[in-house]
Amino acid sequence: MTLNATIADVTDKIRKRSEARRAGYLDKMRRAAEEGPRRGHLSCGNQAHAYAALEEDKDALAASQKPNLGIITAYNDMLSAHQPFETYPQLIKAAARRAGGTAQVSGGVPAMCDGVTQGQVGMELSLFSRDVIALATGVSLSHNTYDAAVYLGVCDKIVPGLIIAAATFGYIPGLFIPAGPMTSGLPNDEKSKVRQKFATGEVGRDELMKAEMASYHGPGTCTFYGTANTNQMLMEFMGLHLPGTSFVNPGTALREALTEAATERALAITALGNQYTPVCDVLDEKAFVNGIVGLMATGGSTNAALHLPAMAHEGGVQFDLEDVAKIFQKTPYIANLKPGGDYVAKDFGEAGGVPMLMKTLHESGLINGDCLTVTGQTWAEYLEDIEWDPNQKVIHPATDPISPTGGVVGLWGSLAPDGAIVKVAGLHTLQFSGPARVFDGEEACFKAVSNRDYKEGEVLVIRYEGPKGGPGMREMLSTTAAIYGQGMGDKVALITDGRFSGATRGFCIGHVGPEAQEGGPIGLLKDGDIITIDAEKGTIDVRLTPAELEDRKRQWKPRITAYGSGALQKFAALVGPAHKGATTHPGFAGERHVYADI
């Protein structure tokens, strides 16, 4: 299959741009791999400590002849997406024994949910938690007793954090094992109607709570295609899931069988066997380009545009928002998924899921088919056995798309010299122009929206929510949900140097850079400034001359935040710009090893 010229060109440019760093990274991974199984370097005393609490697996581990899996789990029973992971370790251990290996829970990582912390102080820790998860995973793997790792994580920052650590320990093979989406509950459209009635006083809190609980009602990821389900798609597109596993409901026989199969495959690809497949060989520039194509084709969460560069960074692959924008221009939007479309994640899985989606994209030359996956096959080889289902309605053929261009768009212009992101899936128009209504922080905007103190045609600006200015880029679903609840979702635009939820609908532009805290143009805006957004052309501008912007910049002073000390102050001091992934370390694994000295 001939690869689309633009996809091929972007892939090649990323490869050339990354060549030196990628070579240094791979050299370090190769040298680590040459040292052989890590347990072979542990003293008897080291090993005794590592195996002391085990029972039937102790002798097998001491012999160092059978592969041992490290389980990294993001389990907690407060989050629906991670609750199913409670039983996975015992399931994995039993499957490993049957396959002639062993498994140990290496460590746990925190998992927080932006849906719970929306509008709450906990949201300030959200993006920062990605680094904590990566560090916690690194600490867990640093015991050097594992021949491969399996990663149990699903939601927003959890998967990116796990990927960063998996790339850091890239000489170790790794599989990601998902939990799957919850079964369908009250449809979002019906829930939105109840929210609208609550906003107008037609129903009380009891009715609102019933609707919310009927929508989010059981174990698994959110039913709609938000950030958590986008993450699952990415892991499969990028070759780290077993194909077809991402969108199977929790608590089913198939879900359990897929988890057992993933365990068996993880054991098969260690350096102790003949199918050694380290993470560093899977996560190359082609895999990340495929991930971007998947994001575009499915109209996925804009959060992925923030996390993908950060994930790639640790493996020596350098790409940014401009690469995303070029791929957008050639990738059709073909998955009709909520919140912008008509179907939920469960429907996507039943329609054939990622393999079905990749089948039509590959036939149109839109993915790199020669990417290696944890199956041992390339995508081109695997997809030979997938048959297109013309009867399913969720995934359109790439030749007959919902829209000829992708569901996420990069924007540049006088208001965002470093770029911005907008999710266009489900939008009725791609252009908007109007006077700015400027708010310093989400709280001020939410208060105005709650009091209906805004007008149709305005561009609501929420600034000082960027990586430094927030700090931490809080999601602002509460504000967008309130706007939609008041029936104003298509009548105003919203822009921010922060970010929006994967569940956000409407003309919402995030990741505007440079951010206000850095003196970017968004920090210079005043009420009434005319802002023009054209998602078809990829532009976002303010009707001010360069001289006017420069004059305002001379008068501008950085905002003094309340974070004079503590973790958030450290994060703000170290974090980079959103268009490069908001990473907190300038190096990568080949230059400066952040988590463990391998």
Short mmCIF file of C-alpha atoms in Angstrom, two decimals, residues 13-249:
data_model
loop_
_atom_site.label_atom_id
_atom_site.label_comp_id
_atom_site.label_asym_id
_atom_site.label_seq_id
_atom_site.Cartn_x
_atom_site.Cartn_y
_atom_site.Cartn_z
CA LYS A 13 10.80 15.03 8.64
CA ILE A 14 10.20 13.85 12.19
CA ARG A 15 12.72 11.05 11.67
CA LYS A 16 15.38 13.43 10.37
CA ARG A 17 14.68 16.01 13.07
CA SER A 18 14.95 13.31 15.74
CA GLU A 19 17.91 11.45 14.26
CA ALA A 20 20.63 12.49 16.69
CA ARG A 21 18.55 12.22 19.86
CA ARG A 22 16.89 9.02 18.74
CA ALA A 23 20.28 7.43 17.99
CA GLY A 24 21.55 8.35 21.46
CA TYR A 25 18.42 6.95 23.06
CA LEU A 26 18.56 3.68 21.12
CA ASP A 27 22.25 3.27 21.85
CA LYS A 28 21.54 3.49 25.57
CA MET A 29 18.68 0.99 25.25
CA ARG A 30 20.86 -1.45 23.29
CA ARG A 31 23.64 -1.29 25.86
CA ALA A 32 21.14 -1.93 28.65
CA ALA A 33 19.68 -4.89 26.74
CA GLU A 34 23.10 -6.42 26.16
CA GLU A 35 23.54 -6.82 29.89
CA GLY A 36 20.89 -9.55 29.75
CA PRO A 37 18.03 -10.31 32.19
CA ARG A 38 18.20 -7.82 35.03
CA ARG A 39 17.72 -10.40 37.79
CA GLY A 40 20.97 -12.03 36.73
CA HIS A 41 22.85 -9.02 38.12
CA LEU A 42 21.22 -9.08 41.55
CA SER A 43 23.10 -10.56 44.49
CA CYS A 44 21.55 -13.40 46.44
CA GLY A 45 20.70 -10.91 49.16
CA ASN A 46 19.03 -8.59 46.66
CA GLN A 47 16.94 -11.43 45.31
CA ALA A 48 15.99 -12.73 48.74
CA HIS A 49 14.48 -9.35 49.53
CA ALA A 50 12.58 -9.31 46.24
CA TYR A 51 11.08 -12.78 46.61
CA ALA A 52 10.63 -13.06 50.38
CA ALA A 53 6.87 -12.62 50.43
CA LEU A 54 6.16 -15.03 47.58
CA GLU A 55 4.98 -18.60 47.95
CA GLU A 56 4.78 -20.88 44.92
CA ASP A 57 6.80 -18.58 42.61
CA LYS A 58 9.84 -18.18 44.86
CA ASP A 59 11.89 -21.09 43.51
CA ALA A 60 11.10 -20.23 39.88
CA LEU A 61 12.28 -16.66 40.38
CA ALA A 62 15.46 -17.67 42.21
CA ALA A 63 16.42 -19.91 39.28
CA SER A 64 16.30 -16.86 36.94
CA GLN A 65 15.33 -19.08 34.02
CA LYS A 66 11.69 -18.12 33.64
CA PRO A 67 10.47 -14.67 32.57
CA ASN A 68 9.11 -12.46 35.31
CA LEU A 69 6.54 -9.73 34.62
CA GLY A 70 6.38 -6.51 36.56
CA ILE A 71 2.80 -5.30 37.01
CA ILE A 72 2.36 -1.53 37.25
CA THR A 73 -1.16 -0.79 38.36
CA ALA A 74 -3.22 2.38 38.56
CA TYR A 75 -5.97 0.58 40.46
CA ASN A 76 -8.27 2.41 42.79
CA ASP A 77 -11.97 1.84 43.42
CA MET A 78 -12.93 5.50 43.37
CA LEU A 79 -12.58 5.80 39.60
CA SER A 80 -14.84 3.71 37.40
CA ALA A 81 -12.17 3.28 34.71
CA HIS A 82 -9.63 1.82 37.14
CA GLN A 83 -11.86 -0.18 39.46
CA PRO A 84 -11.75 -3.27 37.17
CA PHE A 85 -7.99 -3.49 37.68
CA GLU A 86 -8.55 -4.76 41.25
CA THR A 87 -8.69 -8.37 40.06
CA TYR A 88 -6.13 -8.14 37.24
CA PRO A 89 -2.95 -8.94 39.24
CA GLN A 90 -4.24 -12.33 40.40
CA LEU A 91 -5.53 -13.05 36.90
CA ILE A 92 -2.16 -12.11 35.39
CA LYS A 93 -0.19 -14.13 37.95
CA ALA A 94 -2.29 -17.23 37.28
CA ALA A 95 -1.98 -16.80 33.50
CA ALA A 96 1.78 -16.29 33.84
CA ARG A 97 2.19 -19.52 35.81
CA ARG A 98 0.24 -21.47 33.20
CA ALA A 99 2.48 -20.02 30.49
CA GLY A 100 5.67 -20.93 32.34
CA GLY A 101 6.48 -17.55 33.86
CA THR A 102 5.90 -15.46 36.95
CA ALA A 103 4.48 -12.04 37.74
CA GLN A 104 4.78 -9.60 40.62
CA VAL A 105 3.01 -6.34 41.37
CA SER A 106 5.90 -3.97 40.96
CA GLY A 107 4.16 -0.86 42.19
CA GLY A 108 1.12 1.35 42.10
CA VAL A 109 0.71 4.79 40.62
CA PRO A 110 -1.84 7.47 41.49
CA ALA A 111 -4.82 7.88 39.20
CA MET A 112 -6.99 10.95 39.36
CA CYS A 113 -10.03 11.85 37.30
CA ASP A 114 -10.59 15.28 35.81
CA GLY A 115 -14.31 14.50 35.81
CA VAL A 116 -14.24 14.39 39.62
CA THR A 117 -11.96 17.40 40.11
CA GLN A 118 -13.68 19.70 37.58
CA GLY A 119 -13.97 23.13 39.17
CA GLN A 120 -12.18 21.90 42.31
CA VAL A 121 -8.76 22.69 43.70
CA GLY A 122 -7.61 19.14 42.89
CA MET A 123 -7.62 20.00 39.20
CA GLU A 124 -4.44 21.99 39.78
CA LEU A 125 -2.60 18.68 40.30
CA SER A 126 -3.92 17.05 37.13
CA LEU A 127 -1.18 17.70 34.59
CA PHE A 128 1.50 17.55 37.30
CA SER A 129 0.28 14.03 38.11
CA ARG A 130 1.63 12.85 34.74
CA ASP A 131 5.18 13.43 36.01
CA VAL A 132 4.37 11.82 39.36
CA ILE A 133 3.04 8.73 37.58
CA ALA A 134 6.14 8.52 35.37
CA LEU A 135 8.41 8.86 38.39
CA ALA A 136 6.43 6.34 40.44
CA THR A 137 6.63 3.84 37.58
CA GLY A 138 10.36 4.44 37.27
CA VAL A 139 10.81 3.79 40.98
CA SER A 140 8.82 0.56 40.65
CA LEU A 141 10.85 -0.72 37.69
CA SER A 142 14.17 0.30 39.23
CA HIS A 143 14.26 -2.92 41.26
CA ASN A 144 15.58 -4.59 38.09
CA THR A 145 13.78 -7.88 38.69
CA TYR A 146 11.56 -7.80 35.58
CA ASP A 147 11.97 -9.18 32.09
CA ALA A 148 8.88 -7.36 30.83
CA ALA A 149 6.20 -5.08 32.23
CA VAL A 150 2.44 -4.90 31.92
CA TYR A 151 0.83 -1.53 32.51
CA LEU A 152 -2.66 -1.24 33.95
CA GLY A 153 -3.88 2.28 33.31
CA VAL A 154 -6.53 4.04 31.29
CA CYS A 155 -7.39 7.66 31.95
CA ASP A 156 -6.18 11.13 31.20
CA LYS A 157 -2.65 11.56 32.61
CA ILE A 158 -2.16 7.96 33.62
CA VAL A 159 -1.40 6.51 30.19
CA PRO A 160 0.95 9.36 29.17
CA GLY A 161 2.82 9.04 32.47
CA LEU A 162 3.13 5.28 32.05
CA ILE A 163 4.35 5.70 28.47
CA ILE A 164 7.04 8.17 29.53
CA ALA A 165 8.34 5.62 32.03
CA ALA A 166 7.96 2.70 29.60
CA ALA A 167 10.09 4.62 27.09
CA THR A 168 12.65 5.43 29.77
CA PHE A 169 12.97 1.70 30.45
CA GLY A 170 12.62 1.07 26.74
CA TYR A 171 14.88 -2.01 26.69
CA ILE A 172 12.13 -3.81 28.65
CA PRO A 173 9.21 -5.17 26.59
CA GLY A 174 5.86 -3.81 27.71
CA LEU A 175 2.16 -4.29 27.06
CA PHE A 176 -0.67 -2.01 28.08
CA ILE A 177 -3.78 -3.85 29.24
CA PRO A 178 -7.03 -1.84 29.21
CA ALA A 179 -10.14 -2.20 31.35
CA GLY A 180 -12.63 -1.17 28.66
CA PRO A 181 -15.64 1.17 28.54
CA MET A 182 -18.66 0.97 30.83
CA THR A 183 -21.90 -0.28 29.34
CA SER A 184 -24.25 2.34 27.92
CA GLY A 185 -26.27 4.36 30.39
CA LEU A 186 -28.41 7.45 30.04
CA PRO A 187 -27.38 9.06 26.74
CA ASN A 188 -25.49 12.34 26.99
CA ASP A 189 -28.16 14.18 25.01
CA GLU A 190 -30.80 13.22 27.55
CA LYS A 191 -28.49 14.10 30.42
CA SER A 192 -27.82 17.49 28.79
CA LYS A 193 -31.56 18.18 28.67
CA VAL A 194 -31.78 17.59 32.42
CA ARG A 195 -28.78 19.89 32.92
CA GLN A 196 -30.55 22.57 30.88
CA LYS A 197 -33.69 22.21 32.99
CA PHE A 198 -31.62 22.43 36.16
CA ALA A 199 -29.91 25.59 34.87
CA THR A 200 -33.30 27.21 34.25
CA GLY A 201 -34.75 26.04 37.56
CA GLU A 202 -37.25 23.60 36.03
CA VAL A 203 -35.89 20.66 38.04
CA GLY A 204 -34.04 20.40 41.32
CA ARG A 205 -30.76 18.85 42.36
CA ASP A 206 -32.36 15.46 43.00
CA GLU A 207 -33.38 15.08 39.36
CA LEU A 208 -30.01 16.34 38.16
CA MET A 209 -28.19 13.84 40.37
CA LYS A 210 -30.37 10.98 39.11
CA ALA A 211 -29.50 11.86 35.53
CA GLU A 212 -25.78 12.13 36.26
CA MET A 213 -25.73 8.80 38.12
CA ALA A 214 -27.70 7.10 35.34
CA SER A 215 -25.09 8.31 32.83
CA TYR A 216 -21.98 7.32 34.82
CA HIS A 217 -23.35 4.15 36.31
CA GLY A 218 -20.80 1.33 36.42
CA PRO A 219 -17.22 0.12 36.00
CA GLY A 220 -15.21 1.18 32.97
CA THR A 221 -14.24 4.30 31.09
CA CYS A 222 -16.76 7.00 30.24
CA THR A 223 -19.27 5.90 27.61
CA PHE A 224 -18.44 8.81 25.30
CA TYR A 225 -15.21 9.22 23.35
CA GLY A 226 -13.28 11.47 25.69
CA THR A 227 -9.66 11.46 26.82
CA ALA A 228 -9.71 8.03 28.49
CA ASN A 229 -11.06 6.26 25.41
CA THR A 230 -8.77 8.33 23.18
CA ASN A 231 -5.87 6.95 25.24
CA GLN A 232 -7.05 3.40 24.61
CA MET A 233 -7.24 4.06 20.89
CA LEU A 234 -3.72 5.52 20.92
CA MET A 235 -2.20 2.52 22.70
CA GLU A 236 -3.70 0.20 20.12
CA PHE A 237 -2.75 2.41 17.15
CA MET A 238 0.79 2.70 18.50
CA GLY A 239 1.21 -1.05 18.86
CA LEU A 240 1.20 -1.49 22.65
CA HIS A 241 -2.20 -3.18 23.03
CA LEU A 242 -3.17 -6.49 21.59
CA PRO A 243 -5.35 -5.51 18.60
CA GLY A 244 -9.07 -5.36 19.27
CA THR A 245 -8.76 -5.09 23.06
CA SER A 246 -9.46 -1.42 23.73
CA PHE A 247 -13.25 -1.28 23.69
CA VAL A 248 -14.42 -4.53 25.30
CA ASN A 249 -16.61 -4.02 28.38
#
